[in-house]
XYZ file of N, CA and C in Angstrom:
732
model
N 76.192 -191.133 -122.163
C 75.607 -191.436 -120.851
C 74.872 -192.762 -120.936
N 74.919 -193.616 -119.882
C 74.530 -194.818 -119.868
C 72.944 -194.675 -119.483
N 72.105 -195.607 -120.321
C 70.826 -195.079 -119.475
C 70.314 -197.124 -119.053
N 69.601 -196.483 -118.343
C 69.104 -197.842 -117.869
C 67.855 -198.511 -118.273
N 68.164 -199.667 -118.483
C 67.225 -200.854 -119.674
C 65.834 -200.582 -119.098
N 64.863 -201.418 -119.449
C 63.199 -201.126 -118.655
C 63.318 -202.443 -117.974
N 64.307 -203.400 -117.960
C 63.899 -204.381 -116.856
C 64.664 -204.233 -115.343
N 65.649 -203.086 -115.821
C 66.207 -202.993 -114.401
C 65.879 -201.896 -113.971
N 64.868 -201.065 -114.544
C 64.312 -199.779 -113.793
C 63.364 -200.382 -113.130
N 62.491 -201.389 -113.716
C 61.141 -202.240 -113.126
C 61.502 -202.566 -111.921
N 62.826 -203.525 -111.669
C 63.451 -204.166 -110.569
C 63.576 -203.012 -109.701
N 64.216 -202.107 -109.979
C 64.713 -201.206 -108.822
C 62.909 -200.371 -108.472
N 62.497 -200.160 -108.991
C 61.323 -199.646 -108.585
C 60.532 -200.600 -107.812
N 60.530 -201.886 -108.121
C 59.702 -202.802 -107.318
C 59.812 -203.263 -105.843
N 61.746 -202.954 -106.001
C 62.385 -203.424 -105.039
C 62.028 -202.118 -103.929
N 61.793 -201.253 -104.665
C 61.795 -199.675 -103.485
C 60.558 -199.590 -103.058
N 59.030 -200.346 -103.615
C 58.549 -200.374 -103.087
C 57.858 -201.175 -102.158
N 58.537 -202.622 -102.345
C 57.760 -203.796 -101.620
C 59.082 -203.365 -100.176
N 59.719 -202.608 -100.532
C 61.170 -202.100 -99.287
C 59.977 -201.165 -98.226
N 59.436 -200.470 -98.989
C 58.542 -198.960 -98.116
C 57.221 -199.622 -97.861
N 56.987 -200.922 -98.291
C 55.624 -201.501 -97.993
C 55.713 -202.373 -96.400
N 56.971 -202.827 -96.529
C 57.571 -203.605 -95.116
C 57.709 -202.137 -94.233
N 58.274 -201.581 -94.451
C 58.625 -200.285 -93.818
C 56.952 -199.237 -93.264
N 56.037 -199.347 -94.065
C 55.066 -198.962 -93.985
C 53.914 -199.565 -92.986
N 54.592 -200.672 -92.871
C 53.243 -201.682 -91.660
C 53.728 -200.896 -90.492
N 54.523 -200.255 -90.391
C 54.575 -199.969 -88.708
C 54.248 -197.982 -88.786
N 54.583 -197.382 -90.103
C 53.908 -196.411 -90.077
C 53.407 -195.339 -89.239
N 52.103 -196.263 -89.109
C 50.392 -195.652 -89.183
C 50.001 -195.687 -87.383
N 50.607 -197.157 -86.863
C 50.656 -197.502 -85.655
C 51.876 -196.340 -84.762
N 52.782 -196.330 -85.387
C 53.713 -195.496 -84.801
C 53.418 -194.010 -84.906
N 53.168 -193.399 -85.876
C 52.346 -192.251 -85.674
C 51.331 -191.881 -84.909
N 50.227 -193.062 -84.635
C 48.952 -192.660 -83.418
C 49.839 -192.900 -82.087
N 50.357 -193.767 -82.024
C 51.665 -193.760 -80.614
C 52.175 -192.313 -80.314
N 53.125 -192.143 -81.402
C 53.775 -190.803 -81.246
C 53.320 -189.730 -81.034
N 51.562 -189.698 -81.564
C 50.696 -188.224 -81.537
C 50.360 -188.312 -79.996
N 50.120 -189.860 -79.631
C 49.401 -189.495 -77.746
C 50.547 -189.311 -77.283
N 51.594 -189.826 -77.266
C 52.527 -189.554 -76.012
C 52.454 -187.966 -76.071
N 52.570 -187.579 -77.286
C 52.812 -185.615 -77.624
C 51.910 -185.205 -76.739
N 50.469 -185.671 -76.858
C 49.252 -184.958 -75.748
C 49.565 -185.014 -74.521
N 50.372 -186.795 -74.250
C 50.289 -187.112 -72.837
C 51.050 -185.659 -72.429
N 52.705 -185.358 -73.201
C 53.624 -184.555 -72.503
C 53.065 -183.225 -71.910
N 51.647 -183.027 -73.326
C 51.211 -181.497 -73.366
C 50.524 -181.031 -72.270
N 49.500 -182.326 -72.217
C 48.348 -181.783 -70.628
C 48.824 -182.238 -69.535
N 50.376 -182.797 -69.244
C 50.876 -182.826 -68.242
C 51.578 -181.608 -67.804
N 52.336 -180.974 -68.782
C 53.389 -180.108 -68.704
C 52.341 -178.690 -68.676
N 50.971 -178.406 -69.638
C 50.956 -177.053 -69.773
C 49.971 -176.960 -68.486
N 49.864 -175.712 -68.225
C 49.243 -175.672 -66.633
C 47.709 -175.381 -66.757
N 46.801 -175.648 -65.929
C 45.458 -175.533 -66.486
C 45.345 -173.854 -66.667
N 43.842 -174.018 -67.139
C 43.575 -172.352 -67.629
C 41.974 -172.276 -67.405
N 42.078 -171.076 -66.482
C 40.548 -170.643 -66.023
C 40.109 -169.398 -66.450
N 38.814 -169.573 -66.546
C 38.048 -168.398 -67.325
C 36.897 -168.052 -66.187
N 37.005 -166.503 -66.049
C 35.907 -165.969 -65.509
C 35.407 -164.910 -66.210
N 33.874 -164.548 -66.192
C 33.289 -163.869 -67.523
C 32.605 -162.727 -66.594
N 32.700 -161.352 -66.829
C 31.751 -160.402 -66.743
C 30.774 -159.389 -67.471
N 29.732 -159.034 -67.057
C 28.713 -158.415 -68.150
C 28.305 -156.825 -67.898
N 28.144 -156.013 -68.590
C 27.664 -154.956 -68.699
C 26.562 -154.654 -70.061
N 25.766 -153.861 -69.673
C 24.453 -153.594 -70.189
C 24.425 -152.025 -71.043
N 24.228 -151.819 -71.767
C 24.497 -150.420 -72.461
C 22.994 -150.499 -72.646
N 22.324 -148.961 -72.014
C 21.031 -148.569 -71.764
C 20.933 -147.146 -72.076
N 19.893 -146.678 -72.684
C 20.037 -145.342 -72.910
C 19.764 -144.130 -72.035
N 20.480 -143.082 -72.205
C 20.647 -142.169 -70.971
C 19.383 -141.396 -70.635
N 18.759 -140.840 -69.988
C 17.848 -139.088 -69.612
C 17.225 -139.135 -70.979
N 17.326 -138.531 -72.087
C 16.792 -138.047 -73.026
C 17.778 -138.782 -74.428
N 18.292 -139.919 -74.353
C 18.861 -140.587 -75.528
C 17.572 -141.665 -75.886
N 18.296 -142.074 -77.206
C 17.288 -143.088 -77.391
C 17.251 -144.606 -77.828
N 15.978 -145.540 -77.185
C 16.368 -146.554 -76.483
C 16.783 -147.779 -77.887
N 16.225 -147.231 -79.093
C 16.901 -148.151 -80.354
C 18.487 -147.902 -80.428
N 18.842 -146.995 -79.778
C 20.582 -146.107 -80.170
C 21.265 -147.413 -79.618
N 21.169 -148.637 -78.188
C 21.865 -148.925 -77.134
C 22.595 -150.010 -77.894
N 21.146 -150.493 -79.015
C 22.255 -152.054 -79.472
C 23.588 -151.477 -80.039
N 23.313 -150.462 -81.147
C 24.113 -149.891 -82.050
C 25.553 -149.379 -81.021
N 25.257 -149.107 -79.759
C 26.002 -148.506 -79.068
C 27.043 -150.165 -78.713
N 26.139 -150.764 -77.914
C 26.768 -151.935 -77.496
C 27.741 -152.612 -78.281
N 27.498 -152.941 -79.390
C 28.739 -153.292 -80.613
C 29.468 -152.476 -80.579
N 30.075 -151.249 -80.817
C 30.549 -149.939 -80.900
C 31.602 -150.153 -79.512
N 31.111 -150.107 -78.409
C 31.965 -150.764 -77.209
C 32.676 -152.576 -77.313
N 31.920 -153.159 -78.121
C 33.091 -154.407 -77.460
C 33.564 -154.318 -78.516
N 33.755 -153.270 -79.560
C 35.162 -153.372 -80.679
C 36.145 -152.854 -80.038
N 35.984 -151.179 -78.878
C 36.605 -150.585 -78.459
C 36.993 -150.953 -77.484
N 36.290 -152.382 -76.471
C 36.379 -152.236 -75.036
C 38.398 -152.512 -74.532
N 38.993 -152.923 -75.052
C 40.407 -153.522 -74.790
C 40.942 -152.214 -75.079
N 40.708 -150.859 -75.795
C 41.799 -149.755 -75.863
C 40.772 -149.074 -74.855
N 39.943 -149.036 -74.317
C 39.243 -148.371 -73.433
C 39.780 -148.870 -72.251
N 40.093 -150.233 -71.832
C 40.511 -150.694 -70.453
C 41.813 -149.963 -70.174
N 42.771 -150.483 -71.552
C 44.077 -149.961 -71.313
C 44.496 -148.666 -70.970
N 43.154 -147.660 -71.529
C 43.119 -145.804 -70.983
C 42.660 -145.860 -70.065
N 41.816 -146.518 -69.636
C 41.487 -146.262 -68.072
C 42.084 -147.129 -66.863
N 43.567 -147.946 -67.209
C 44.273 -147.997 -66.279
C 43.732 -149.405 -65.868
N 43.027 -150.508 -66.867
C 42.167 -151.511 -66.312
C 43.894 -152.698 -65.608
N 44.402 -152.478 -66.463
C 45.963 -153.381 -66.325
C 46.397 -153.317 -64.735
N 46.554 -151.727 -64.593
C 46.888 -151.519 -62.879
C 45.979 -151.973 -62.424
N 44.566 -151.716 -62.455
C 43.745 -152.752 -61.225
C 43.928 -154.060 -61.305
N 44.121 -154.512 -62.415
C 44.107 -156.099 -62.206
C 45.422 -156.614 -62.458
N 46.522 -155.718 -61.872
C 47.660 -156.174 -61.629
C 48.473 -157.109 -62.284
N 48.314 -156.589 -63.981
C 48.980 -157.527 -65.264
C 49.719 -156.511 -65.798
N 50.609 -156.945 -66.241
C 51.151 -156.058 -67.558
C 49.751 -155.869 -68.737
N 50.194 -154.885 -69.742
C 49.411 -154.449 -70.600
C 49.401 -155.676 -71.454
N 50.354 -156.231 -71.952
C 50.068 -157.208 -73.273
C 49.413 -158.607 -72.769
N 49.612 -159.043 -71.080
C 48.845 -159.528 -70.746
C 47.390 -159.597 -70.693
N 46.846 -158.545 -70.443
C 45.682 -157.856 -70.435
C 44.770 -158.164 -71.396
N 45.868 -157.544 -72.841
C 45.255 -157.843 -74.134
C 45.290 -158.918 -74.761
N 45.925 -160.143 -74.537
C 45.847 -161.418 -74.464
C 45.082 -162.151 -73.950
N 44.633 -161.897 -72.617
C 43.807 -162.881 -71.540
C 42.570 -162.604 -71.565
N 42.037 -161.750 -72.234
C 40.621 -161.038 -71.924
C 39.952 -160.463 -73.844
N 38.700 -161.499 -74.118
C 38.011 -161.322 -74.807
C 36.467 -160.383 -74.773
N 36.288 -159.706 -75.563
C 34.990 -158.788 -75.190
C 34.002 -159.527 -76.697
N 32.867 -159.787 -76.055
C 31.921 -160.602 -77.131
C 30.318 -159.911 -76.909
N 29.960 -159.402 -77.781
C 28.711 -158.689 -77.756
C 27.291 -159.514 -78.387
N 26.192 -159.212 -78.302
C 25.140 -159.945 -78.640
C 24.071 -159.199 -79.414
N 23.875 -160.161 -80.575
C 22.642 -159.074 -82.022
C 21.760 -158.568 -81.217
N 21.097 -159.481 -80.916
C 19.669 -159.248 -80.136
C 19.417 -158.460 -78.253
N 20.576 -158.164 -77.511
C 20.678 -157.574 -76.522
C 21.794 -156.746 -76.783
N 21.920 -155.528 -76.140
C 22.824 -154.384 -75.815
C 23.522 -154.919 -74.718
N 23.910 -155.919 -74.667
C 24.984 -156.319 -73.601
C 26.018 -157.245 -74.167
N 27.222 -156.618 -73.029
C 28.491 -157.086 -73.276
C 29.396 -157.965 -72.797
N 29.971 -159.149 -72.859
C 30.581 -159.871 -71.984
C 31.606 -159.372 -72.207
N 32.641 -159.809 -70.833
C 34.376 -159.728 -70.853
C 35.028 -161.204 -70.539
N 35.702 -161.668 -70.985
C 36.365 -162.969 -71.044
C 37.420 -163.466 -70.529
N 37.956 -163.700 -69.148
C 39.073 -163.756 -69.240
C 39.906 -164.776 -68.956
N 41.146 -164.998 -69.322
C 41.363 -166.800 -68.900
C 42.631 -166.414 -68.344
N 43.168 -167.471 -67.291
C 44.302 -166.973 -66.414
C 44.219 -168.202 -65.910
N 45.798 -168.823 -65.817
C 46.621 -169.827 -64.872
C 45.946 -169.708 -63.456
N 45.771 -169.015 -62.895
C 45.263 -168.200 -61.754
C 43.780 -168.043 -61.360
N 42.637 -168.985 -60.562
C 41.032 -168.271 -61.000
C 41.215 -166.851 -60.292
N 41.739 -166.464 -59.240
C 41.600 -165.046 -58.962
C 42.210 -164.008 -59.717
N 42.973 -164.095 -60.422
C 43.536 -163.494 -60.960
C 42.684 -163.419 -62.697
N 41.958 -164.033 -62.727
C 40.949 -163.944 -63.629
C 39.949 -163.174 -63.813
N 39.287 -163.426 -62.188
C 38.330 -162.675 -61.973
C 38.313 -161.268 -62.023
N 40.216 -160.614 -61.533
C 40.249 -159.428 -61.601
C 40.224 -158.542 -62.751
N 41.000 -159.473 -64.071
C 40.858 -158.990 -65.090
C 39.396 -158.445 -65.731
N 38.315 -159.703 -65.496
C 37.576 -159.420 -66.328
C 36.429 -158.212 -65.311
N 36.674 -158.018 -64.099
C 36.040 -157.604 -63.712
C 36.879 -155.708 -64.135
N 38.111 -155.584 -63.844
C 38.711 -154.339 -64.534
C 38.277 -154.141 -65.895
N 38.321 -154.547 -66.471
C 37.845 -154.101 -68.093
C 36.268 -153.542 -67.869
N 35.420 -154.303 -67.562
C 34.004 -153.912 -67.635
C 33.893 -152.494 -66.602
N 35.002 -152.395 -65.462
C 35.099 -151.069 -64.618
C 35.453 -149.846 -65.518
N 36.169 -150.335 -66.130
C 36.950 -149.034 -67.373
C 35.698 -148.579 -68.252
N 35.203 -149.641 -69.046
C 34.067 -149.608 -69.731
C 33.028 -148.411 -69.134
N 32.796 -149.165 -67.803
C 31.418 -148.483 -67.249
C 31.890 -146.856 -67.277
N 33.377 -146.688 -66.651
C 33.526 -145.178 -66.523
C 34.216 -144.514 -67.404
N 34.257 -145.275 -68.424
C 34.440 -144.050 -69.954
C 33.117 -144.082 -70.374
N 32.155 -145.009 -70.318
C 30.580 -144.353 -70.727
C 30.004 -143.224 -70.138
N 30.397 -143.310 -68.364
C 29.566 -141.880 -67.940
C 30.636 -140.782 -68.698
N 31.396 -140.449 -68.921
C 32.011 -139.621 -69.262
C 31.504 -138.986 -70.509
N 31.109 -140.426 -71.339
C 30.696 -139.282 -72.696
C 29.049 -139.627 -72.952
N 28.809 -140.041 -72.217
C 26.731 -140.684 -72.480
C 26.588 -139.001 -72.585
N 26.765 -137.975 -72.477
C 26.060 -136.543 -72.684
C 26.159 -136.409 -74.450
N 26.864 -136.838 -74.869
C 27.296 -136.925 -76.695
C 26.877 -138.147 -76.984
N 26.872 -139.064 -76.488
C 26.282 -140.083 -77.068
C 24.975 -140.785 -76.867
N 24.206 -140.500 -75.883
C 22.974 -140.709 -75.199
C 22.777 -142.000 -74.930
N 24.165 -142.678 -74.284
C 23.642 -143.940 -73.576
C 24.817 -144.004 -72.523
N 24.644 -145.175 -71.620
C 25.138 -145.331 -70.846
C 25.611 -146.732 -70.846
N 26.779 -147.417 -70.026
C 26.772 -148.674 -69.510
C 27.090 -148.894 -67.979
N 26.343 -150.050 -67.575
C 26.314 -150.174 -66.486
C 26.375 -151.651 -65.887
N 27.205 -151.966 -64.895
C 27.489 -153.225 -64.282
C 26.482 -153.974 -64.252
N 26.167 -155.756 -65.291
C 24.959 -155.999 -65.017
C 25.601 -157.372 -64.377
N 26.452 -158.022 -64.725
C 27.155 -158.585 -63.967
C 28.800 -159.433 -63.563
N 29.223 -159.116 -61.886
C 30.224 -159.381 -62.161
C 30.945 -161.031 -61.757
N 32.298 -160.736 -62.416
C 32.456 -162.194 -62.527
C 32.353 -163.032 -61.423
N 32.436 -164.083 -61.297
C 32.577 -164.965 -60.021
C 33.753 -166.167 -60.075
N 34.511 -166.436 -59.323
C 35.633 -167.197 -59.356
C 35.317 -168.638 -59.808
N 36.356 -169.341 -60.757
C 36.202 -170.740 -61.486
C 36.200 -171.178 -60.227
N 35.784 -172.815 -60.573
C 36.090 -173.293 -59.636
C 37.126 -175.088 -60.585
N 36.919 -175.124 -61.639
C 37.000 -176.053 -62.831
C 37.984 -175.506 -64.012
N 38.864 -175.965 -64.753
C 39.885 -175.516 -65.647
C 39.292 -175.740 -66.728
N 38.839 -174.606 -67.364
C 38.059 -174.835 -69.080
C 38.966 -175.171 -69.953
N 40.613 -175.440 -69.658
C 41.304 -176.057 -70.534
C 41.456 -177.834 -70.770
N 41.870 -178.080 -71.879
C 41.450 -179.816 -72.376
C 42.523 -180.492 -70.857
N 41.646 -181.492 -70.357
C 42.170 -182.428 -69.625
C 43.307 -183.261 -70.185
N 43.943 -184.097 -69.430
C 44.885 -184.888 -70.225
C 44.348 -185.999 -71.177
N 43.309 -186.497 -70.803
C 42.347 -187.653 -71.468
C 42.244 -187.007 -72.829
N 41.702 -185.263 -73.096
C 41.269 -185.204 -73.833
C 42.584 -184.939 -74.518
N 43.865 -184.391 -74.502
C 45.018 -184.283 -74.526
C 45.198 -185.486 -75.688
N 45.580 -186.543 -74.283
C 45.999 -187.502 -75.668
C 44.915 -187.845 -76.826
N 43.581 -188.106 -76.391
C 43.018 -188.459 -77.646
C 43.181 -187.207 -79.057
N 43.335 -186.324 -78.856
C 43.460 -185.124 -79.604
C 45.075 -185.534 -80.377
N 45.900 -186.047 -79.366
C 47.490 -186.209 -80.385
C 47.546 -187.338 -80.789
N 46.423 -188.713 -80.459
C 46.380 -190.020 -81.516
C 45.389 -189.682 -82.580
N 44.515 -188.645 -82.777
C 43.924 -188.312 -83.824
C 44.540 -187.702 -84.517
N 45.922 -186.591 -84.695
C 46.430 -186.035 -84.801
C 47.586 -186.900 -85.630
N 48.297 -187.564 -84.710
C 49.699 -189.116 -85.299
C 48.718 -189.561 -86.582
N 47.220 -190.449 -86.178
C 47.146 -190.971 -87.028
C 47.112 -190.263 -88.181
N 46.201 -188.952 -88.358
C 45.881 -188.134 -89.584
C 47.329 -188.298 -90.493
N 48.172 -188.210 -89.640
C 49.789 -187.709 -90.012
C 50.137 -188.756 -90.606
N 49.993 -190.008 -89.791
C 49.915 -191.038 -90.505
C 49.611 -192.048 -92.025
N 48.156 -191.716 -91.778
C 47.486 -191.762 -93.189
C 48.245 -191.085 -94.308
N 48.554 -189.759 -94.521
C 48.538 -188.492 -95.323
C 50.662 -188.972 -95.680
N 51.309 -190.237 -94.495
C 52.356 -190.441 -95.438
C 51.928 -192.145 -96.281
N 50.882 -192.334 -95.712
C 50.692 -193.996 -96.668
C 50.372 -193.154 -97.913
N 49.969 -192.111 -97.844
C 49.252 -191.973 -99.607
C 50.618 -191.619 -100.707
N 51.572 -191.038 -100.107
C 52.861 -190.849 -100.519
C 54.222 -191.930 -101.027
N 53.300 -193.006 -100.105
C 54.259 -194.115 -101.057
C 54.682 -194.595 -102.057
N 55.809 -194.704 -102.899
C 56.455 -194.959 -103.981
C 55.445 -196.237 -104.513
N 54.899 -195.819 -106.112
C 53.898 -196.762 -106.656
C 54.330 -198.095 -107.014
N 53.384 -199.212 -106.638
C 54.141 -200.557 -107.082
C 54.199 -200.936 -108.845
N 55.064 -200.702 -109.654
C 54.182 -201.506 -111.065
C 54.304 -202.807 -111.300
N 53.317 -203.075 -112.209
C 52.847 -204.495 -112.364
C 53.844 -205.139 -112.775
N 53.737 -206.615 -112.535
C 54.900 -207.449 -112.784
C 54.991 -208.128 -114.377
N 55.394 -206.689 -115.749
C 54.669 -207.072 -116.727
C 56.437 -207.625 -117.465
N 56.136 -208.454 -118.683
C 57.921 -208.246 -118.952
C 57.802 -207.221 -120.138
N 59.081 -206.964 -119.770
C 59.794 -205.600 -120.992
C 60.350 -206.277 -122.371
N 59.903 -206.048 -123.349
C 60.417 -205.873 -124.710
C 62.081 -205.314 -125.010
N 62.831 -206.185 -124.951
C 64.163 -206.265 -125.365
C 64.183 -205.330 -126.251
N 65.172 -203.855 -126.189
C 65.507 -203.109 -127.170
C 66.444 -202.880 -128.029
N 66.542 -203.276 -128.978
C 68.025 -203.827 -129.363
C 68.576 -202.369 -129.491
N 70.494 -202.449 -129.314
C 70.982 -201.618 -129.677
C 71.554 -200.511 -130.677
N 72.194 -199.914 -131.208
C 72.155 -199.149 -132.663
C 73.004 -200.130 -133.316
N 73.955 -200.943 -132.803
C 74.890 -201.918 -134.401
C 73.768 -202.598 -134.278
N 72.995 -203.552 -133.409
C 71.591 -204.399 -133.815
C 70.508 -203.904 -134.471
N 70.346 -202.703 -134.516
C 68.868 -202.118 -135.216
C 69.744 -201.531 -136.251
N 71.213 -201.173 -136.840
C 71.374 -201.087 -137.890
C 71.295 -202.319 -139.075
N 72.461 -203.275 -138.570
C 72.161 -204.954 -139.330
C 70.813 -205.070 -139.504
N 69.557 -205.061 -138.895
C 68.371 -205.672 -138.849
C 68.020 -204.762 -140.097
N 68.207 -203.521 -139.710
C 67.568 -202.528 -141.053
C 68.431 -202.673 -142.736
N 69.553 -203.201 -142.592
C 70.550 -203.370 -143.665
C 70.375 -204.987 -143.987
N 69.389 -205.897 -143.620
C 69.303 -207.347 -143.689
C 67.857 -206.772 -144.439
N 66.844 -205.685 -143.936
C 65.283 -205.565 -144.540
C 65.708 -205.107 -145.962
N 66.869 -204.151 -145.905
C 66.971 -203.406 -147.349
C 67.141 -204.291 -148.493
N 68.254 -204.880 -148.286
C 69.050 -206.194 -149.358
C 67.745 -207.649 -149.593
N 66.740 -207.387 -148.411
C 65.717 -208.512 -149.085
C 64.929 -208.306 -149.628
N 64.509 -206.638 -149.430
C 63.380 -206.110 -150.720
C 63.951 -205.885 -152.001
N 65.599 -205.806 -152.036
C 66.212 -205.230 -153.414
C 66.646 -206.696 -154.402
N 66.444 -208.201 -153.618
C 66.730 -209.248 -154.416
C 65.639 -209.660 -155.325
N 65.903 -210.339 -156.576
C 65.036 -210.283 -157.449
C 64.237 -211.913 -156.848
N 62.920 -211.958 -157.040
C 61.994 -212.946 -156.809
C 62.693 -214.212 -157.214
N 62.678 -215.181 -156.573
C 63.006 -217.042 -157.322
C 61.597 -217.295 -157.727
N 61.882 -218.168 -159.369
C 60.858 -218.762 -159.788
C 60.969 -219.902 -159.662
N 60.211 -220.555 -160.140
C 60.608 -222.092 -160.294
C 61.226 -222.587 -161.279
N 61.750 -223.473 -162.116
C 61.800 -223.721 -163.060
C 61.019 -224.624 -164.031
N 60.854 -223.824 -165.841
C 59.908 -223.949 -166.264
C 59.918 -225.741 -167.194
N 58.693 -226.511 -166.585
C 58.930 -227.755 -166.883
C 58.795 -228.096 -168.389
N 59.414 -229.028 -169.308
C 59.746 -229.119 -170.587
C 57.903 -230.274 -171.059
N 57.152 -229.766 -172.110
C 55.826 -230.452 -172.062
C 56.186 -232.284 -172.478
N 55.082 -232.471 -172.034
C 55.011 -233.830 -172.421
C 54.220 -234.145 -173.730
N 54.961 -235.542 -174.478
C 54.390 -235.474 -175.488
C 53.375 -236.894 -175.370
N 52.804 -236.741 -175.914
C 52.009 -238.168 -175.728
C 52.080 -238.984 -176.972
N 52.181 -240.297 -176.364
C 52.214 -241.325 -177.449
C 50.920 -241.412 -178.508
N 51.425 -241.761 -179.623
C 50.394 -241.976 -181.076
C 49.458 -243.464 -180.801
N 48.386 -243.297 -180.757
C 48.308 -244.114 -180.673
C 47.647 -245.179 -181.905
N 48.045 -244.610 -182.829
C 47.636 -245.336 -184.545
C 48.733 -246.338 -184.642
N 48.282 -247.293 -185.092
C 49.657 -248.604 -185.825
C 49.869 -248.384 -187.181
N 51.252 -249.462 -187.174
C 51.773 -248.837 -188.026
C 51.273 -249.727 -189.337
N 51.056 -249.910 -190.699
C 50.666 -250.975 -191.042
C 51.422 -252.212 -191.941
N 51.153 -253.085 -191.935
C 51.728 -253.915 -192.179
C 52.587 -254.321 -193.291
């Protein structure tokens, strides 16, 4: 298998990323684009949504007692949505059942024995009926059993028709889908293919080149040392005469 050198992996890597770096200037901009138009389509297209809220009070009965009501009050807005649905809250307010249990929140409070009902609907009248049916159901499965349980609930107040859509405007729409593009945005710059440095690569020689090189080291440690050659002494002249 052929593998590829380190100066042409460098190249192709450099090339892929100064490619996704050109490619990347438009990104970040095109993503916050793309996230508002999404909002523009959303708070044009989805239809507003109104909420009307009603309250009931859980108080203790004749001879119950009056620490029992908070304990009671929690106890009802866990139950209040299978309590509406037995007492027929759906037929008064003229929804199907899974509607019912969709459109309408029950939220209770630490410090008071009272209960809100929540309800949100395309429709403000049709809101009002919901939340005002649930707290009706409520009130008349309490008289029914306050003799076993020693409290009661009772209408403290009922809803009153929106007049304003508690759902996000279009303004807030789009700013919500250019915060949204951009996030999206950002989160692909961090994903970009890494640039490496522009360093050079060390030539690797191949196996007949790194064999010769290793068979040229062997044969020069195994030759025997050159000396010089050894110079013949000098003699020096006498310097006595000879005599006559």
């Amino acid at each position: 298998m052929n593998q590829e050198s380190g100066p042409t992996q460098h190249r192709r890597t450099g090339g892929a990323a100064r490619a996704w770096s050109r490619r990347a200037v438009w990104l970040l901009p095109g993503a916050i684009a793309l996230g508002s138009l999404s909002g523009l389509v959303y708070g044009v297209v989805k239809a507003p949504q109104y909420a009307a809220t009603s309250y009931v009070v859980v108080v203790p009965a004749e001879k119950g007692d009056a620490s029992a009501a908070l304990g009671f009050a929690q106890a009802y807005g866990r139950v209040a949505m299978d309590v509406a649905v037995t007492g027929d809250a759906a037929v008064a307010a003229r929804v199907p059942v899974a509607t019912l249990r969709a459109g309408v929140q029950a939220a209770t409070s630490p410090d008071a024995p009272m209960i809100s009902f929540t309800a949100r609907s395309e429709d403000p009248g049709r809101a009002v009926e919901m939340a005002d049916a649930v707290a009706r159901a409520v009130v008349t499965n309490s008289s029914l059993t306050q003799g076993s349980t020693g409290v009661k609930v009772l209408n403290f107040s009922r809803a009153t028709k929106p007049t304003e859509p508690v759902s996000p405007s279009v303004a807030v729409s789009v700013l919500v889908g250019g915060c949204a593009g951009g996030l999206l945005g950002g989160l692909g710059l961090l994903v970009r293919p890494r640039r490496e440095p522009d360093e050079p690569y060390a030539a690797v020689p191949g196996p007949a080149q790194a064999g010769a090189v290793q068979a040229g080291a062997v044969q020069a440690q195994s030759a025997p040392a050159q000396t010089a050659p050894a110079q013949a002494p000098v003699r020096k002249a006498s310097s006595q005469k000879e005599p006559v």
